[in-house]
Structures are given as C-alpha cells and as structure tokens.
Coordinates of C-alpha atoms and ligand atoms in Angstrom, one line a residue:
Chain A
M751 CA 50.8 94.7 93.0
Y752 CA 52.9 92.0 91.3
C753 CA 56.3 91.0 92.7
R754 CA 59.1 89.0 91.1
N755 CA 62.5 87.7 92.0
V756 CA 65.6 88.3 89.9
D757 CA 69.3 87.5 90.5
I758 CA 70.7 90.8 89.4
A759 CA 68.6 94.0 89.0
I760 CA 70.3 97.0 87.3
I761 CA 68.8 100.5 87.8
G762 CA 69.6 102.6 84.8
G763 CA 70.1 101.5 81.1
G764 CA 72.9 104.0 80.2
P765 CA 76.5 103.0 79.3
A766 CA 77.1 101.9 82.9
G767 CA 74.0 99.7 83.2
L768 CA 74.6 98.1 79.8
A769 CA 78.2 97.2 80.5
A770 CA 77.3 95.9 83.9
A771 CA 74.6 93.7 82.5
L772 CA 76.9 92.2 79.8
A773 CA 79.7 91.5 82.3
A774 CA 77.2 89.9 84.8
R775 CA 75.9 87.7 82.0
E776 CA 79.4 86.8 80.9
A777 CA 80.4 85.9 84.5
G778 CA 77.6 83.3 84.4
V779 CA 74.4 84.9 85.8
Q780 CA 71.4 84.4 83.4
D781 CA 68.7 86.2 85.3
V782 CA 69.6 89.9 84.8
L783 CA 67.1 92.7 84.5
I784 CA 67.7 96.3 83.5
L785 CA 65.2 99.0 84.5
E786 CA 65.3 102.2 82.5
R787 CA 62.9 105.1 82.8
D788 CA 63.6 106.5 79.3
T789 CA 62.0 105.0 76.1
K790 CA 65.4 103.9 74.8
L791 CA 68.6 102.2 76.1
G792 CA 71.8 104.2 76.1
G793 CA 71.3 106.9 78.6
I794 CA 72.6 110.4 78.1
L795 CA 74.9 109.3 75.2
N796 CA 71.9 109.4 72.9
Q797 CA 72.0 113.2 72.9
C798 CA 75.8 113.5 72.8
I799 CA 76.1 113.3 69.0
H800 CA 79.6 114.6 68.8
N801 CA 82.6 112.3 68.1
G802 CA 85.3 111.3 70.6
F803 CA 83.8 108.3 72.4
G804 CA 85.2 104.8 72.6
L805 CA 88.8 105.5 71.6
H806 CA 89.9 103.3 74.5
T807 CA 87.2 100.6 74.2
F808 CA 86.9 100.2 70.4
K809 CA 90.2 101.8 69.2
E810 CA 88.1 104.0 66.9
E811 CA 86.4 107.3 67.4
L812 CA 82.7 107.0 67.7
T813 CA 79.8 109.4 68.4
G814 CA 77.8 109.0 71.6
P815 CA 74.8 107.3 69.9
E816 CA 77.1 104.9 68.0
Y817 CA 78.9 104.0 71.3
A818 CA 75.6 103.5 73.1
A819 CA 74.3 101.3 70.2
R820 CA 77.3 99.0 70.3
F821 CA 76.5 98.1 73.9
A822 CA 72.7 98.2 73.5
D823 CA 72.9 95.8 70.5
R824 CA 75.0 93.3 72.4
V825 CA 72.5 93.5 75.4
I826 CA 69.7 92.7 72.9
A827 CA 71.6 90.0 71.1
E828 CA 72.5 88.3 74.5
G829 CA 68.7 88.3 75.2
I830 CA 69.3 90.3 78.5
E831 CA 65.9 91.4 79.7
Y832 CA 65.2 95.1 80.0
K833 CA 62.1 97.2 80.8
L834 CA 61.9 100.7 79.3
G835 CA 59.7 103.5 80.5
T836 CA 60.2 102.0 83.9
M837 CA 60.9 104.4 86.8
V838 CA 62.4 103.0 90.0
V839 CA 60.9 104.9 92.9
D840 CA 62.4 103.1 95.9
L841 CA 65.2 100.8 96.9
S842 CA 65.3 99.2 100.3
K843 CA 68.1 97.7 102.4
D844 CA 66.9 94.1 101.7
K845 CA 67.3 94.8 98.0
T846 CA 63.6 95.1 97.1
I847 CA 63.0 97.5 94.3
T848 CA 59.7 99.4 93.8
A849 CA 59.2 100.5 90.2
M850 CA 56.3 101.6 88.0
N851 CA 55.6 101.7 84.3
R852 CA 52.4 101.8 82.0
E853 CA 52.0 98.1 81.5
D854 CA 52.6 96.8 85.0
G855 CA 51.7 99.7 87.1
M856 CA 53.5 99.7 90.4
F857 CA 55.5 96.5 91.1
T858 CA 58.3 95.1 93.2
I859 CA 61.4 93.2 92.5
K860 CA 63.3 91.2 95.0
A861 CA 67.0 91.0 93.8
K862 CA 69.9 89.0 95.1
A863 CA 72.2 91.8 93.9
V864 CA 71.5 95.3 92.7
I865 CA 73.7 97.5 90.5
L866 CA 73.2 101.2 90.8
A867 CA 73.7 102.8 87.4
M868 CA 71.4 105.9 87.5
G869 CA 74.0 108.4 86.1
C870 CA 74.0 112.0 87.0
R871 CA 72.1 115.2 86.3
E872 CA 73.2 118.8 85.8
R873 CA 73.5 121.1 88.8
P874 CA 70.3 123.1 89.0
R875 CA 70.6 126.8 88.3
G876 CA 69.0 127.7 91.6
A877 CA 72.3 126.6 93.3
L878 CA 74.3 129.2 91.2
G879 CA 73.0 132.2 93.1
I880 CA 72.8 134.5 90.1
P881 CA 70.8 137.6 91.2
G882 CA 67.9 139.3 89.5
F883 CA 64.9 138.0 87.6
R884 CA 64.5 134.6 85.9
P885 CA 63.6 135.5 82.4
A886 CA 63.1 133.0 79.6
G887 CA 66.2 132.0 77.8
I888 CA 68.3 130.5 80.6
F889 CA 68.9 126.8 80.0
S890 CA 71.3 124.2 81.4
A891 CA 73.7 123.1 78.7
G892 CA 72.4 119.5 78.7
T893 CA 68.8 120.8 78.2
A894 CA 70.0 122.8 75.2
Q895 CA 71.8 119.8 73.9
R896 CA 68.6 117.8 73.9
F897 CA 66.6 120.6 72.3
V898 CA 69.1 121.0 69.4
N899 CA 70.2 117.5 68.8
I900 CA 67.0 115.5 69.5
E901 CA 64.2 118.0 69.0
G902 CA 65.9 120.2 66.4
I903 CA 65.0 123.4 68.2
M904 CA 67.6 126.2 68.6
P905 CA 67.2 127.9 72.0
G906 CA 68.5 131.2 70.8
K907 CA 70.7 133.2 68.4
E908 CA 73.1 135.0 70.7
V909 CA 74.6 133.0 73.5
V910 CA 76.7 133.4 76.6
I911 CA 77.8 130.3 78.4
L912 CA 78.5 130.2 82.1
G913 CA 80.8 127.3 83.1
S914 CA 83.3 125.5 81.0
G915 CA 82.4 121.9 81.7
D916 CA 82.5 119.6 78.7
I917 CA 78.8 119.9 77.9
G918 CA 79.1 123.7 77.8
L919 CA 82.2 123.5 75.5
I920 CA 80.5 121.0 73.2
M921 CA 77.3 123.2 73.1
A922 CA 79.4 126.3 72.3
R923 CA 80.6 124.6 69.1
R924 CA 77.2 123.0 68.4
M925 CA 75.3 126.3 68.6
T926 CA 78.0 128.0 66.5
L927 CA 77.6 125.3 63.7
E928 CA 73.8 125.9 63.8
G929 CA 74.3 129.6 63.1
A930 CA 74.2 131.1 66.6
K931 CA 76.8 133.6 67.8
V932 CA 78.4 132.3 70.9
K933 CA 79.9 135.5 72.5
V934 CA 81.9 134.2 75.4
V935 CA 82.3 131.3 77.8
A936 CA 82.8 132.6 81.4
E937 CA 84.3 130.3 84.0
L938 CA 84.4 131.1 87.8
M939 CA 87.5 129.0 88.5
P940 CA 91.0 130.0 87.3
Y941 CA 91.0 126.8 85.1
S942 CA 88.5 125.1 82.8
G943 CA 86.4 122.2 84.1
G944 CA 86.4 120.6 80.7
L945 CA 88.9 118.5 78.7
K946 CA 91.8 120.3 77.0
R947 CA 90.9 118.8 73.6
N948 CA 87.4 120.3 73.9
I949 CA 88.8 123.8 74.5
V950 CA 90.8 123.4 71.3
Q951 CA 88.2 122.0 69.1
C952 CA 85.1 123.7 70.4
L953 CA 86.3 127.2 71.4
N954 CA 89.6 127.9 69.7
D955 CA 88.6 126.5 66.4
Y956 CA 85.7 129.1 66.3
G957 CA 87.4 132.0 68.0
I958 CA 85.1 131.8 71.1
P959 CA 86.8 133.5 74.0
L960 CA 87.1 131.7 77.3
K961 CA 87.3 134.0 80.3
L962 CA 88.6 132.3 83.4
S963 CA 88.0 133.7 86.9
H964 CA 84.8 135.3 85.6
T965 CA 81.2 135.0 86.5
V966 CA 77.8 136.4 85.6
V967 CA 76.8 139.2 88.1
D968 CA 73.6 140.4 86.4
I969 CA 71.0 139.2 83.9
K970 CA 69.1 141.8 82.0
G971 CA 65.6 141.3 80.7
K972 CA 62.2 140.6 82.3
E973 CA 60.4 138.3 79.8
R974 CA 63.4 137.1 77.9
V975 CA 67.1 137.4 78.5
E976 CA 68.5 140.6 76.8
G977 CA 72.0 140.4 78.0
V978 CA 74.3 139.5 80.9
T979 CA 77.0 141.2 82.8
I980 CA 80.2 139.4 83.4
A981 CA 82.8 140.3 85.9
Q982 CA 86.2 139.1 87.0
V983 CA 86.4 137.5 90.4
D984 CA 89.1 137.6 93.1
A985 CA 90.8 134.7 94.8
K986 CA 87.7 134.3 97.0
N987 CA 85.4 134.2 94.0
K988 CA 84.0 137.6 94.8
P989 CA 83.3 139.9 91.7
I990 CA 85.9 142.7 91.4
P991 CA 84.2 146.1 91.0
G992 CA 85.1 147.9 87.8
T993 CA 85.7 144.7 85.8
E994 CA 82.0 144.4 84.6
E995 CA 81.4 143.8 80.9
F996 CA 78.0 143.7 79.3
Y997 CA 77.2 141.2 76.6
A998 CA 73.9 141.5 74.6
C999 CA 72.4 138.0 74.2
D1000 CA 69.1 136.2 74.1
T1001 CA 70.3 133.0 75.8
L1002 CA 72.4 132.0 78.8
L1003 CA 73.6 128.4 79.0
L1004 CA 74.7 127.1 82.3
S1005 CA 77.3 124.3 82.4
C1006 CA 78.2 124.2 86.0
G1007 CA 78.9 120.6 86.7
L1008 CA 77.0 117.4 87.2
I1009 CA 75.8 115.7 90.4
P1010 CA 75.2 112.0 90.8
E1011 CA 71.5 111.1 90.9
N1012 CA 71.5 109.3 94.3
E1013 CA 68.0 109.7 95.8
L1014 CA 67.5 106.0 95.7
T1015 CA 70.9 105.3 97.2
T1016 CA 70.4 107.6 100.2
G1017 CA 66.9 106.3 100.5
A1018 CA 68.2 102.8 101.1
G1019 CA 70.6 104.2 103.8
I1020 CA 73.7 103.5 101.9
E1021 CA 76.8 105.3 103.2
M1022 CA 77.7 108.3 101.0
N1023 CA 80.9 110.2 100.1
P1024 CA 80.3 113.9 100.6
V1025 CA 83.0 114.8 98.1
T1026 CA 81.8 112.8 95.1
S1027 CA 78.0 112.8 96.2
G1028 CA 78.2 109.1 95.3
A1029 CA 78.2 106.0 97.5
V1030 CA 81.2 104.9 99.4
V1031 CA 82.5 101.7 97.8
D1032 CA 85.3 99.2 98.3
N1033 CA 87.6 97.8 95.6
S1034 CA 84.7 95.5 94.3
L1035 CA 82.5 98.6 93.9
E1036 CA 80.3 97.2 96.6
T1037 CA 78.5 99.9 98.7
S1038 CA 77.9 99.7 102.5
I1039 CA 75.0 97.3 101.8
P1040 CA 76.4 93.8 100.8
G1041 CA 75.2 92.9 97.4
I1042 CA 74.5 96.5 96.2
Y1043 CA 77.0 97.8 93.8
A1044 CA 77.5 101.3 92.1
C1045 CA 79.2 102.3 88.9
G1046 CA 79.4 105.1 86.3
N1047 CA 78.3 108.6 86.9
V1048 CA 76.1 107.7 89.9
L1049 CA 79.2 106.7 91.7
H1050 CA 81.4 109.7 90.7
V1051 CA 81.2 112.0 87.6
H1052 CA 83.3 110.7 84.7
D1053 CA 84.5 112.7 81.7
L1054 CA 85.0 109.6 79.5
V1055 CA 82.4 107.0 78.9
D1056 CA 85.2 104.4 78.2
Y1057 CA 86.1 104.5 81.9
V1058 CA 82.4 104.2 82.8
S1059 CA 82.1 101.0 80.7
E1060 CA 85.2 99.6 82.3
E1061 CA 84.1 100.4 85.8
A1062 CA 80.6 99.0 85.2
G1063 CA 82.1 95.8 83.8
N1064 CA 83.8 95.3 87.2
A1065 CA 80.7 96.0 89.1
G1066 CA 78.8 93.5 86.9
R1067 CA 81.4 90.8 87.5
N1068 CA 81.5 91.4 91.2
A1069 CA 77.7 91.3 91.5
A1070 CA 77.7 88.0 89.6
K1071 CA 80.2 86.6 91.9
F1072 CA 78.1 87.7 94.9
V1073 CA 75.1 85.9 93.5
L1074 CA 77.1 82.8 92.5
D1075 CA 78.9 82.6 95.9
A1076 CA 75.6 83.0 97.8
G1077 CA 76.2 83.0 101.5
R1078 CA 79.9 83.9 101.0
E1079 CA 82.0 84.6 104.1
E1080 CA 81.8 88.1 105.4
A1081 CA 85.0 90.0 105.2
G1082 CA 87.3 88.7 107.9
S1083 CA 89.8 91.6 108.4
D1084 CA 89.2 95.3 108.6
P1085 CA 89.4 97.0 105.2
I1086 CA 92.3 99.2 104.3
I1087 CA 91.1 102.8 104.4
M1088 CA 91.9 105.0 101.3
K1089 CA 92.9 108.5 102.2
T1090 CA 93.4 111.7 100.2
G1091 CA 96.8 113.3 100.4
K1092 CA 98.1 116.6 99.2
G1093 CA 96.3 117.9 96.1
V1094 CA 93.8 115.0 95.8
R1095 CA 90.0 115.6 96.4
Y1096 CA 88.7 112.1 96.5
T1097 CA 89.5 108.5 95.6
V1098 CA 87.3 105.7 94.4
P1099 CA 87.4 103.1 95.9
S1100 CA 87.2 104.5 99.5
K1101 CA 88.5 101.3 101.0
I1102 CA 90.2 98.0 100.0
C1103 CA 89.1 94.6 101.2
R1104 CA 92.0 92.3 101.0
E1105 CA 89.8 89.3 100.4
K1106 CA 88.6 90.9 97.2
V1107 CA 91.9 91.8 95.8
E1108 CA 92.5 89.6 92.7
K1109 CA 94.8 91.8 90.5
D1110 CA 96.1 95.3 90.9
V1111 CA 93.6 97.7 92.5
L1112 CA 92.7 100.6 90.2
V1113 CA 92.3 103.9 92.1
R1114 CA 90.6 106.8 90.3
F1115 CA 90.7 110.3 91.6
R1116 CA 90.7 114.0 90.9
V1117 CA 93.0 116.7 91.9
D1118 CA 91.9 120.0 93.4
N1119 CA 93.8 122.4 91.1
V1120 CA 95.9 122.7 88.0
Y1121 CA 99.5 121.6 88.7
K1122 CA 102.5 121.1 86.4
D1123 CA 105.3 118.6 86.8
V1124 CA 104.2 116.8 89.9
K1125 CA 104.7 113.3 91.3
L1126 CA 101.6 111.5 92.4
G1127 CA 102.5 109.1 95.2
I1128 CA 101.0 106.0 96.8
F1129 CA 101.7 106.0 100.6
F1130 CA 101.3 103.0 102.8
D1131 CA 100.7 104.1 106.4
G1132 CA 102.5 107.4 105.5
E1133 CA 105.5 105.8 103.8
L1134 CA 105.9 106.5 100.1
V1135 CA 105.7 103.2 98.1
R1136 CA 105.8 104.4 94.6
S1137 CA 105.3 107.6 92.7
V1138 CA 104.5 108.5 89.1
K1139 CA 105.6 111.7 87.3
K1140 CA 102.9 113.8 85.6
R1141 CA 103.5 116.8 83.2
T1142 CA 100.1 118.3 84.0
V1143 CA 97.1 117.4 86.2
A1144 CA 93.8 119.3 86.3
P1145 CA 90.5 118.9 88.1
G1146 CA 88.7 118.4 84.8
E1147 CA 90.6 115.3 84.0
M1148 CA 90.2 112.2 86.1
E1149 CA 93.5 110.6 87.1
E1150 CA 94.3 106.9 88.0
L1151 CA 96.9 104.9 89.7
R1152 CA 97.2 101.2 90.2
I1153 CA 98.1 99.7 93.6
R1154 CA 99.9 96.5 92.7
K1155 CA 99.0 93.2 94.2
E1156 CA 102.6 92.5 95.1
E1157 CA 102.7 95.8 97.0
L1158 CA 99.7 94.9 99.0
D1159 CA 101.1 91.4 99.6
K1160 CA 104.4 92.8 100.7
F1161 CA 102.8 94.9 103.4
P1162 CA 100.2 92.6 105.0
D1163 CA 99.6 95.0 108.0
V1164 CA 98.9 98.3 106.1
R1165 CA 95.9 100.0 107.6
E1166 CA 95.8 103.2 105.5
I1167 CA 96.7 104.0 101.9
T1168 CA 97.0 107.7 100.9
V1169 CA 97.2 109.0 97.3
G1170 CA 98.6 112.4 97.0
F1171 CA 101.5 114.5 95.8
A1172 CA 105.0 113.3 96.7
E1173 CA 107.8 115.7 97.4
D1174 CA 111.1 115.2 95.5
Chain B
M1094 CA 112.2 128.5 61.5
E1095 CA 108.8 128.7 63.2
K1096 CA 107.6 127.1 66.4
K1097 CA 104.0 126.4 67.3
E1098 CA 102.4 125.1 70.4
L1099 CA 99.5 122.8 69.9
T1100 CA 97.3 120.6 72.0
C1101 CA 96.7 117.1 70.4
I1102 CA 92.9 116.5 70.2
N1103 CA 93.1 112.9 69.2
C1104 CA 92.6 111.4 72.6
P1105 CA 91.8 112.6 76.1
M1106 CA 95.5 112.8 77.2
G1107 CA 95.6 116.1 75.4
C1108 CA 99.4 116.1 74.9
Q1109 CA 101.0 119.6 74.6
L1110 CA 102.9 119.4 71.3
T1111 CA 105.6 121.7 70.0
V1112 CA 105.9 121.8 66.2
T1113 CA 109.0 123.2 64.6
I1114 CA 108.5 124.2 61.0
D1115 CA 111.8 124.7 59.1
G1116 CA 110.9 125.1 55.4
K1117 CA 109.7 121.6 54.3
Y1118 CA 110.9 120.0 57.5
I1119 CA 108.3 119.6 60.3
T1120 CA 109.4 118.1 63.6
V1121 CA 107.1 117.4 66.5
T1122 CA 107.9 117.0 70.2
G1123 CA 105.8 116.4 73.2
N1124 CA 103.6 113.6 71.7
T1125 CA 103.1 110.4 73.7
C1126 CA 102.2 108.3 70.6
P1127 CA 102.6 108.5 66.8
R1128 CA 99.0 109.8 66.4
G1129 CA 100.2 113.0 68.0
E1130 CA 102.9 113.5 65.4
D1131 CA 100.4 112.9 62.5
Y1132 CA 98.0 115.3 64.1
A1133 CA 100.5 118.1 64.5
K1134 CA 101.8 117.8 60.9
K1135 CA 98.3 117.8 59.5
E1136 CA 97.3 120.6 61.8
V1137 CA 100.0 123.0 60.5
T1138 CA 99.6 122.0 56.9
D1139 CA 96.0 120.9 56.3
P1140 CA 93.9 121.0 59.5
R1141 CA 90.9 118.7 59.4
R1142 CA 87.9 118.0 61.6
I1143 CA 85.0 115.5 61.8
V1144 CA 81.6 117.3 61.6
T1145 CA 78.7 116.0 63.6
S1146 CA 75.0 117.3 63.5
S1147 CA 71.5 116.0 63.3
V1148 CA 68.9 115.9 60.5
P1149 CA 65.1 115.4 60.4
V1150 CA 63.6 112.0 59.6
R1151 CA 60.5 111.4 57.5
G1152 CA 58.2 108.4 58.2
S1153 CA 59.4 107.4 61.7
E1154 CA 58.5 108.0 65.3
T1155 CA 62.1 109.2 65.7
K1156 CA 62.1 112.9 64.8
R1157 CA 65.8 113.4 64.1
I1158 CA 68.8 111.2 63.8
S1159 CA 72.4 112.2 64.3
V1160 CA 74.9 112.3 61.4
K1161 CA 78.7 112.6 61.0
T1162 CA 81.2 113.1 58.2
K1163 CA 82.7 109.6 57.8
T1164 CA 86.2 110.9 58.0
D1165 CA 87.6 114.3 58.8
I1166 CA 87.2 117.2 56.3
P1167 CA 89.2 120.3 55.8
K1168 CA 88.6 122.8 58.7
G1169 CA 87.8 125.6 56.2
K1170 CA 84.9 123.6 54.8
I1171 CA 83.0 123.0 58.1
F1172 CA 80.4 125.7 57.4
D1173 CA 79.9 124.5 53.8
V1174 CA 79.2 121.0 55.2
M1175 CA 76.7 122.5 57.7
E1176 CA 74.9 124.3 54.9
V1177 CA 74.4 120.9 53.2
I1178 CA 73.4 119.2 56.5
K1179 CA 70.8 122.0 57.2
K1180 CA 69.0 121.2 53.8
T1181 CA 69.1 117.4 54.3
T1182 CA 66.2 115.2 55.4
V1183 CA 66.4 111.5 55.5
N1184 CA 63.6 108.8 55.0
A1185 CA 63.1 106.0 57.5
P1186 CA 64.2 103.2 57.9
I1187 CA 67.8 104.2 58.4
E1188 CA 70.6 102.2 59.9
I1189 CA 73.8 103.3 61.6
G1190 CA 76.4 103.8 58.9
D1191 CA 73.9 104.4 56.1
V1192 CA 75.1 107.1 53.7
V1193 CA 73.0 110.2 54.0
C1194 CA 74.9 112.2 51.3
E1195 CA 77.8 111.3 49.0
N1196 CA 80.6 113.7 48.7
V1197 CA 79.2 116.3 51.1
A1198 CA 80.1 119.9 50.0
D1199 CA 82.6 118.5 47.5
T1200 CA 84.9 117.3 50.2
G1201 CA 85.0 113.8 48.8
V1202 CA 83.7 112.5 52.1
Q1203 CA 80.4 110.8 52.8
L1204 CA 77.8 111.9 55.4
V1205 CA 76.7 108.9 57.4
A1206 CA 73.9 108.2 59.9
T1207 CA 75.1 107.6 63.5
Q1208 CA 71.6 106.7 64.8
R1209 CA 68.9 104.5 63.6
A1210 CA 65.2 105.3 62.8
K1211 CA 62.7 102.5 62.2
Ligands
FAD2690 C1 73.8 116.3 79.8 C2 75.0 115.5 79.8 C3 75.9 115.6 78.7 C4 77.1 114.8 78.6 N1 77.9 115.0 77.6 C5 79.0 114.2 77.5 C6 79.9 114.4 76.5 O1 79.7 115.2 75.6 N2 81.0 113.6 76.4 C7 81.3 112.7 77.4 O2 82.3 111.9 77.3 N3 80.5 112.5 78.4 C8 79.4 113.3 78.5 N4 78.6 113.2 79.6 C9 79.0 112.2 80.5 C10 78.6 110.9 80.0 O3 77.2 110.9 79.8 C11 78.9 109.8 80.9 O4 80.3 109.4 80.8 C12 78.1 108.5 80.7 O5 77.0 108.6 79.9 C13 77.7 108.0 82.0 O6 77.0 106.8 81.9 P1 76.0 106.3 83.0 O7 75.4 105.1 82.5 O8 76.7 106.3 84.3 O9 74.9 107.4 83.1 P2 73.8 107.9 82.1 O10 74.2 107.9 80.7 O11 73.2 109.2 82.6 O12 72.7 106.8 82.3 C14 71.8 106.6 83.4 C15 70.5 106.1 83.1 O13 69.8 105.7 84.3 C16 68.5 106.1 84.0 N5 67.9 106.3 85.3 C17 68.2 107.2 86.3 N6 67.4 107.1 87.4 C18 66.5 106.1 87.1 C19 65.5 105.6 87.8 N7 65.2 106.0 89.1 N8 64.7 104.5 87.3 C20 65.1 104.1 86.1 N9 66.1 104.5 85.3 C21 66.8 105.6 85.8 C22 68.5 107.3 83.1 O14 67.3 107.5 82.4 C23 69.7 107.0 82.2 O15 69.3 106.4 81.1 C24 77.4 113.9 79.7 C25 76.5 113.8 80.8 C26 75.4 114.6 80.9 C27 74.5 114.5 82.1
SF4_2691 S1 99.9 112.3 71.2 FE1 98.9 110.4 71.4 S2 98.6 110.1 73.6 FE2 99.0 112.3 73.2 S3 97.0 113.3 73.0 FE3 97.7 112.7 71.0 S4 96.8 110.7 70.5 FE4 96.7 111.0 72.8

C-alpha cells in the first residue's frame, strides 16, 4: 500500500472543496490535494441544472453546472492536484486518510491539515415512517433529479411530492416541464422548508397546490405506486381523522431534508453538534481536532451555494495558516461559548477563540419557526449588545449576524455569547 | 386602482412586494433593491422566466448536457420552449455558452449549453 504526504488534503470536490482548495493555494500553500469519489468535480451542483446560483459571488444568475464549472476551471488552471473516482474510507485523529481508487488501489495520505467537504445526502425514506408496502415508484427528490437531468429518464407521469424542501420544489417544476402532472406537494410542518422564491416560481407558476400541515398516511399499490392518501396533521403532527384525501399517482417523491455526510468525521472522534449533525467548529472552522477543518454542507446544510463557497474559502485560508504556522501556540484562553437563545436552533461557529479573531465574526444560524417583525439580538453574558430588525425569518432560510471585533475587544471577559430574539 | 402582493424571485431575500396599479402608473413598495421594482413592474405587465432543461448529446461519453434560455422568455411561452427542447439533440464537442438553438420557439432568445461535453 502506498503512502504519501501532503500539506492540505481536502475530502470532497464539490463547491466547498473547490473553494477551500483555491483559498488555500492563494494563501500560499502549494501542496493541496482534492479527493473526490465521483468521476467529475463540482459535487451535487452538476445535477442542479436550474438557474439561481452565484448571484452573490458572480453578480449574475448561473445554473448549478455553470457555477461548479467556474470553480472547477480555476482549480484546474491553478494546477491544483485532484484525484477523481477516489473514495475516502477512513480518517484518523493524526490526520491520516485512507482512500481507494482503481489506479492506486488502497492508499494512505498523511496530511498536515485536512478539510472536510463531503457535503450531505438526503434523509432516507425509512426514517419517514410511512406505513404500508414499499412499491416501486417512491424516490427521493434528489434521485429523481439525477434521473431526469443526467440520465434523461422520467420516473413517472403522475406525481405527489412529500416535503417542501428546495429540491422537492425544484423537481415539482422540472417534472411539470417534462410533461408530468404534479398533483400536490404535502408538507408536514405548518411552513415550507424551501426558499420563498422557489414556492413562487416552481409551484405558483404552475398552479401546483402546497398543503401545509399535511402528510402521507397511506400508499396504495403492491408492485407500483397507484396512489397516496394525504391527511392534515394536528399540532403534534398526528393525522386528523376525517381529513384524508386520496390522490391517484404512479410516483411519490420525498423531499424531507438533508443530513450532513459525517461518517468519516465521527470515525475520527471529532466532536459533533447534535442539532446540525455536523462537527462542532470554532470561528476558524476548526473542529475539535487541531488542523481538521469543516465547511459546506458537511458542516451544516446550506440553501445557497454562494455561502458554501464563502465559508469554504475561510476554511481553506485557515487551514493554510495552520500549515504555514507549523507548531503554532495552542489557544491560551478558554474559548467564548456560543449559545442559542429564544427562537434559534443552532449557531455556526459553536465557539469563538479570541486568538483567531481577525475581523468581525460571522455567525450563521437557523430559527425554529416562522416569525414576523422580530429583533435578532446578540447577548454578551446575557446582556443585549446589539439587535437587528427582521421582517420575516423562517427555518428554510439561513440567517446571519456579525459580531464586531470592536464589540469583542470592548468586553475582554465575556464567556458566553447568545444569539436569539430580543424583546422590545 | 389595483393592489397585488408579490414575492420577488430575483434573489434569495424573497422580498414581499406590494404593487399598486393605477391605470398606466405602477408603484412598488417592499423592495430592498431596484431589481425588485423592475421585477414587480415586469411581473404585472409581461412576466418572464428563464427556462432550464437538459438535452441528449451525440458522440460523447456524456449522455446529456444541461441547457438554458440565455435570458428570460415570456411566461406564456414556457411550454412552447419545452417542446423545442424535447426535440433537440446536440453533437459533441460542446462548450458552456455554445448556442444550441437560435430564436427558440420564436422568443428571439437563444438556447445555450450550461455544461460541456467532450
Ligand atoms: C440532491 C441535492 C440537490 C440540491 N439542490 C440544490 C438546489 O437546487 N439549489 C441549491 O442552492 N442548493 C441545492 N442543494 C444544496 C447544494 O448542493 C449545496 O449548497 C452545495 O452543493 C454544497 O456543496 P458541498 O461542496 O458542501 O457539497 P456537495 O456538492 O454535496 O459536494 C460534496 C462532494 O464530496 C464528495 N464526497 C463525499 N464523501 C466522500 C468521500 N468519502 N470520499 C470522496 N469524496 C466524497 C461527493 O461525491 C461530492 O462531490 C442540493 C443538495 C442535494 C444533496
Ligand atoms: S427586491 Fe432586491 S433584495 Fe429583495 S428579493 Fe428582490 S432582488 Fe432581492
């Protein structure tokens, strides 16, 4: 088994891995290697053929493949090394990566720094607990997306979609354009999990009804789906008897959220955040193992790839710094702990190391429900430092706040920072 | 006077817009940036959308490539454009931005490739 050394190894060649590689190179590290299990760089964007990517990064509206190509082309032009068809099977605490591919077989890489950029996958349908048989015709929305966009195969003609995540909304439009009849999108929660713009341009444009607080209670058909029964749910998500409605269909698409792909991360014994299912990171995106960084959907699920690229750029720069300052001093003081206040489900980062604060600290988070006219506040040890007014916030749209460097400098003894709703 | 509530689809902010139509005069409120005003005015007079899809490729390992209308087309023509796309096949090699079809479905807009095939 061959073994090699690299300065920075990046696991995953999606938008996160590509942006991290470019930033690391720009920060002065030459020896960067990207490991990607697919036959192509670009990750999941290659199958997201709709427009609406890159507005923030390129100030123009690109499709997924175009956005991916912009980054992949730069990686190639920079001469950054990448290995395709290469599956990473293990990561150890000492930053040794075990991977395999056709040419090299099984091999190991000893890296000075590792960037985790494995993305996420769709929640499996088993976890949904729909009763009855498992006939053919049930797909995850992402699988259907790959079938239609990459293979050119239509999964069915009459479709019901469970879950209103962005992929489900995008697929409702895509299947409609390809001639299928999308009868309804049912969402368990009282609000949609997707972006508002996708509800407008994917459902409303085509007159596809969205039923909130509804779920699938029965699937008819033994060999192939023949129809599904949808019912309204109460506040405890229990179906309300008498509200059942039957929809004849041959296909059921499930768009019930994404989960970060973190087997390698947990395998290495990295501390995890149970809310995001991603690693616990500090303001440099470093995990609990020094020199291992995480970014993109493997850290927390993003709705916008622009933010993925930005976050990954930070991870790449910080990993480069780690390599270039080899043997840097370990953090002197205890980190400031980030806490979630009223209405907030999680924050990234989970802690702030003062030694690593260069500019303002960007905090990204999601709220736990739909709220209107709220104030999002930053609290230092329970005291409100600043608040920002918001017209609407929703779980489907990631929020951000910046903790200013001056604020941190002004309060040198702060132990905990909370992000949450502020009262008037 | 007519009032309409719209959601701007130009960026992920998804601003809630209120459009007031008074004869020829259209006023827009709720937008965070000028693109929202443009969007709302167009949406009530001439709604347009970009259409994206994919087409089969001949002579390449890549089976299909994705395509888009280079700019937005009238909303009412979406299915006409799809009819043309369904009948379209491209030959490799093809670069991102290559024109796949001129004046798709008489919209005056080009259909361009958004993926490459070698
Ligand atoms: C099915 C699906 C559809 C989506 N559709 C949209 C959309 O329509 N619009 C939108 O804005 N966002 C969409 N997203 C989210 C969007 O993909 C993300 O914003 C962005 O692609 C995340 O980038 P990433 O690099 O973190 O992850 P990814 O793009 O998922 O890239 C991760 C890469 O890591 C590789 N990898 C994983 N594990 C290993 C391993 N062990 N060894 C080697 N390589 C590995 C994978 O093959 C993949 O290429 C979608 C996500 C999914 C899962
Ligand atoms: S008005 Fe401007 S900021 Fe608001 S959604 Fe439209 S483009 Fe975005």
